[in-house]
Short mmCIF file of C-alpha atoms in Angstrom, two decimals:
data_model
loop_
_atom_site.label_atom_id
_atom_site.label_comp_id
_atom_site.label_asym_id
_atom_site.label_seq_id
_atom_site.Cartn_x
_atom_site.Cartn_y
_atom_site.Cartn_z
CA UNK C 21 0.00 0.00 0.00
CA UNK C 22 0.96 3.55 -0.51
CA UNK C 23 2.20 5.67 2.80
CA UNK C 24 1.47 8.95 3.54
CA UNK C 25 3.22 11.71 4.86
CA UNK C 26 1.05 13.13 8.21
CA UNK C 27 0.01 16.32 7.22
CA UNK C 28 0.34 17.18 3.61
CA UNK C 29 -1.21 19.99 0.99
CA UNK C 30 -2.76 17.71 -1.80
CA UNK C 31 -4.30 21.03 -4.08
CA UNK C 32 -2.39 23.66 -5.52
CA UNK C 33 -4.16 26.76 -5.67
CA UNK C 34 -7.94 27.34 -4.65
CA UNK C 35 -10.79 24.61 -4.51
CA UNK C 36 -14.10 25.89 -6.04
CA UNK C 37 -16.95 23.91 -4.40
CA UNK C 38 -16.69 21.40 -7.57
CA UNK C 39 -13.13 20.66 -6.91
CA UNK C 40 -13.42 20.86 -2.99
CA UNK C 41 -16.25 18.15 -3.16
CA UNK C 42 -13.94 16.25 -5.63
CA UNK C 43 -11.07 16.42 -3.01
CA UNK C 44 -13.57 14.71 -0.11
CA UNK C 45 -13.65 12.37 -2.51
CA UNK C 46 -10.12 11.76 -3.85
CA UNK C 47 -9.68 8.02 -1.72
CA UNK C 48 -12.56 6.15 -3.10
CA UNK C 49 -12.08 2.75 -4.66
CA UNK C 50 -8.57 2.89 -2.02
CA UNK C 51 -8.63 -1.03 -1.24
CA UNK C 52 -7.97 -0.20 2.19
CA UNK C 53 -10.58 2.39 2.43
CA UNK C 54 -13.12 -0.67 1.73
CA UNK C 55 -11.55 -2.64 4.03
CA UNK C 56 -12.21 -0.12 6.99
CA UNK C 57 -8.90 1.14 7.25
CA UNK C 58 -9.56 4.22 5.99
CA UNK C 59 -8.16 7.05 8.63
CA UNK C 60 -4.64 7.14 7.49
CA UNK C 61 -5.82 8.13 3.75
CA UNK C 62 -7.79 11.01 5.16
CA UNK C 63 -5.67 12.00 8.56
CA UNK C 64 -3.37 15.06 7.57
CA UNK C 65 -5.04 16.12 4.18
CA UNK C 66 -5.60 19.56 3.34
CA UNK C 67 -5.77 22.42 0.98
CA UNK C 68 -7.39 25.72 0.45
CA UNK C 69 -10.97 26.99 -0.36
CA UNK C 70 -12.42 30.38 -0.91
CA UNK C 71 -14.75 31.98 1.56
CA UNK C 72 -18.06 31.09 0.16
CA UNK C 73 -17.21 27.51 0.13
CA UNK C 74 -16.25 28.14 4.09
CA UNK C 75 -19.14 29.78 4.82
CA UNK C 76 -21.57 27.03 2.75
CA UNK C 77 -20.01 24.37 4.89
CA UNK C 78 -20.88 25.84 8.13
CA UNK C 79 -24.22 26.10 7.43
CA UNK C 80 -24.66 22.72 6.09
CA UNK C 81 -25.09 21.41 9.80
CA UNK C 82 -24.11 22.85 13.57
CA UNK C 83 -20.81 22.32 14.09
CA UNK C 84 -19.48 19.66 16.31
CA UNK C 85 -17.44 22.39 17.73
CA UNK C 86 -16.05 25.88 17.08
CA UNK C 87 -13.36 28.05 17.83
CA UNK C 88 -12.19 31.48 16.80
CA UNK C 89 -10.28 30.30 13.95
CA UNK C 90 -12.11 26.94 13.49
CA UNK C 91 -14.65 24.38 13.41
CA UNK C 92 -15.11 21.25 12.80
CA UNK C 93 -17.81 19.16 11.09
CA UNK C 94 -20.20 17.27 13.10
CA UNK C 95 -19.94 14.09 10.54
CA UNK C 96 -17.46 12.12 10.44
CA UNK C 97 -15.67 10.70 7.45
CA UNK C 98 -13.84 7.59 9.08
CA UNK C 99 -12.83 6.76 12.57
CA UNK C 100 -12.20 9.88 14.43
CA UNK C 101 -11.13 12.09 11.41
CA UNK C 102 -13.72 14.56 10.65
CA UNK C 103 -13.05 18.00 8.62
CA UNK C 104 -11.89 20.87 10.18
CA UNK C 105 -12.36 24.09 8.80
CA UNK C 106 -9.74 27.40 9.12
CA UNK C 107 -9.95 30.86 8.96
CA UNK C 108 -6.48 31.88 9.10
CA UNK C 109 -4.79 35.35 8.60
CA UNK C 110 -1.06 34.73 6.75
CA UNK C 111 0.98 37.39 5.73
CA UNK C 112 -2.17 40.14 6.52
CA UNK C 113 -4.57 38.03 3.96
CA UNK C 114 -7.37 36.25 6.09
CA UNK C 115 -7.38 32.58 4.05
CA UNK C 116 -9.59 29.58 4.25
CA UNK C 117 -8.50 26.11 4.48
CA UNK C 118 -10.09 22.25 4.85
CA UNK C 119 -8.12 19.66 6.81
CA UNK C 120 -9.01 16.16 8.06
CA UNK C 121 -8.06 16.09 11.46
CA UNK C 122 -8.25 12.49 13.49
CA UNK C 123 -10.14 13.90 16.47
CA UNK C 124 -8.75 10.78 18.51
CA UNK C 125 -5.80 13.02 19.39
CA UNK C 126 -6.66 16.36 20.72
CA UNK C 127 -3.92 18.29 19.25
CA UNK C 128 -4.50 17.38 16.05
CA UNK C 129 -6.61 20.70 14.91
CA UNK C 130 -3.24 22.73 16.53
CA UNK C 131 -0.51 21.05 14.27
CA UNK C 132 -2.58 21.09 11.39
CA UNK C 133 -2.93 24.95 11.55
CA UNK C 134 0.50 25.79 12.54
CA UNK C 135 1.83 23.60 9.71
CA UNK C 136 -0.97 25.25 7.14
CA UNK C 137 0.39 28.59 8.26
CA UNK C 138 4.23 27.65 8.23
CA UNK C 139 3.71 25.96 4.78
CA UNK C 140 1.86 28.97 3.52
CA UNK C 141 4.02 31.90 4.79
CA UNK C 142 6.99 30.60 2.28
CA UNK C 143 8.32 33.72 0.53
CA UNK C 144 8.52 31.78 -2.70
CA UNK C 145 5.55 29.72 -4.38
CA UNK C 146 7.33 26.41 -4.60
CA UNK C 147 6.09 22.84 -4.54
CA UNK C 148 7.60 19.90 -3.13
CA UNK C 149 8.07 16.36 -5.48
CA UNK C 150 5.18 14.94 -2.92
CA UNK C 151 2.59 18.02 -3.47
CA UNK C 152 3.14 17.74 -6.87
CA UNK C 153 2.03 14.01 -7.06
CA UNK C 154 -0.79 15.36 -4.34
CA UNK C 155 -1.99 17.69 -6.91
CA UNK C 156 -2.20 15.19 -9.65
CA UNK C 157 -3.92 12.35 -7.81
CA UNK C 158 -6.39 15.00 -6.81
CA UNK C 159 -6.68 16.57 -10.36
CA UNK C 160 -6.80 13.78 -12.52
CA UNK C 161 -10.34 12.41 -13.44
CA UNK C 162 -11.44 8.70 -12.37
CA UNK C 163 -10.97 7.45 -15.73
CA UNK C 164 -7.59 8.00 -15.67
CA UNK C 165 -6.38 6.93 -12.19
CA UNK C 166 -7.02 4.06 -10.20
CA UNK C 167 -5.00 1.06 -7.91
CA UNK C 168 -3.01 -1.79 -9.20
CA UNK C 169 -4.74 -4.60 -9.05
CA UNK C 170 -4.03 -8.33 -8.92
CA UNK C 171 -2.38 -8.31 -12.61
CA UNK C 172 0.36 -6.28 -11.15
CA UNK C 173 3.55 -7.37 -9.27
CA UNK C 174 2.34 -8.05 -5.79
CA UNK C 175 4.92 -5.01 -4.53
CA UNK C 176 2.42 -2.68 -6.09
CA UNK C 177 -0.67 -4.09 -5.80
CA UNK C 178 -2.49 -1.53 -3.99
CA UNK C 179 -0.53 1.70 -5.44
CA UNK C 180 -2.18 4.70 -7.01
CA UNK C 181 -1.60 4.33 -11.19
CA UNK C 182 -2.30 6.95 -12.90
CA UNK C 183 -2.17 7.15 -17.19
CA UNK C 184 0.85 8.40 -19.06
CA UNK C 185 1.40 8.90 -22.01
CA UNK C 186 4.47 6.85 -23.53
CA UNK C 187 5.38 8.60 -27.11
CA UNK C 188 4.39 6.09 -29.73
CA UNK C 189 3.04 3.34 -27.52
CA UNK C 190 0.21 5.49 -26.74
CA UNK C 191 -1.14 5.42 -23.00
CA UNK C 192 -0.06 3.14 -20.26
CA UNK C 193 -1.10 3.19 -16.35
CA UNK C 194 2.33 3.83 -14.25
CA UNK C 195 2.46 4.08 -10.17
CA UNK C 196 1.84 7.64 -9.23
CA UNK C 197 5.21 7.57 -6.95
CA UNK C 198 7.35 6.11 -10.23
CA UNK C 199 6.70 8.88 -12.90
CA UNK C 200 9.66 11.07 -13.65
CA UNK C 201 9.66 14.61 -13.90
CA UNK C 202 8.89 14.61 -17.13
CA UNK C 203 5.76 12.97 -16.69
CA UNK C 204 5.12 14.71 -13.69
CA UNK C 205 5.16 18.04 -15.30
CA UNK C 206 3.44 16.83 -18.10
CA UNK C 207 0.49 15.81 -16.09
CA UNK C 208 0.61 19.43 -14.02
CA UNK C 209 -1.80 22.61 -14.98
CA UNK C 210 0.80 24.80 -17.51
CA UNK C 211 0.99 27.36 -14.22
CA UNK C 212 2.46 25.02 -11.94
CA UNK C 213 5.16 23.08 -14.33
CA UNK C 214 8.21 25.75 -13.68
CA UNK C 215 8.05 26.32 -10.01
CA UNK C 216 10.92 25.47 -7.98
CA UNK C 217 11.38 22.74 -5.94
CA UNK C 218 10.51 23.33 -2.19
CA UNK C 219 12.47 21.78 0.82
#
């Protein structure tokens, strides 16, 4: 199976409400999301959203709790991991982030918005090799990503595959974590190909 880093940005750039219902979404078919393991998938995401989008989520239901900068949503999407939603002010802009926090450990709301805020006051937009395979797994459309299954080599059965394309051969599904980076930048939005590498 694939491992995760704990807390990790997997969009680039704004959700709209399409794309942020897309990225609630970005684990199923995840064998181990069937099989009730699902809270490490979820645990640690996040990325940013636009005020409206905020806003429409708190109203959807009353919160489970609230806090200046925060709340979190009464449903939960596996486990203890439920989204938590931030209002946070970086660099004098007041921002709006989702995050799945696993609720199990207290903290966990804390550490996700101190590393939101220390990821986003970087003087330089840069993205690291990991966000950059983040952004693609979240971008790419069903059709063209998925698991290997039990016709692969049983050390990858399990991975994320998503499709390349291979010059004359056409198309072929690859592990997410084994594309180079020409194939990574080939699968990124045009604005995002150049940017340097972050630590």
């Amino acid at each position: 199976m694939h491992t995760l880093p704990t807390i990790r940005k997997i969009f680039q750039g704004i959700a709209t409400r399409h794309e942020m219902h897309r990225l609630f979404n970005r684990h199923r078919g995840d064998p181990t999301y069937g099989a009730g393991d699902a809270a490490p998938l979820f645990a640690g995401e996040w990325f940013e959203i636009a005020e409206p989008e905020h806003d429409y989520m708190l109203e959807i239901l009353p919160p489970l709790w609230m806090r200046a900068d925060m709340f979190a949503m009464r449903e939960f999407m596996t486990d203890n991991v439920t989204s938590v939603f931030f209002t946070l002010w970086i660099d004098g802009r007041k921002r709006f982030f989702h995050g799945y926090c696993d609720l199990s450990d207290r903290g966990s709301p804390e550490q996700m918005k101190r590393a939101i805020i220390e990821r986003e006051s970087r003087p330089v937009r840069a993205m690291t090799r990991d966000e950059r395979l983040e952004h693609i797994w979240s971008s790419t459309h069903d059709d063209y990503r998925g698991y290997a299954g039990k016709g692969w080599p049983a050390p990858l059965q399990g991975k994320r595959t998503v499709l390349v394309y291979c010059g004359g051969f056409g198309t072929v599904l690859k592990p997410l974590d084994d594309l180079t980076d020409d194939e990574v930048a080939a699968k990124l939005p045009v604005q995002l190909r150049h940017l340097p590498e972050a630590a």
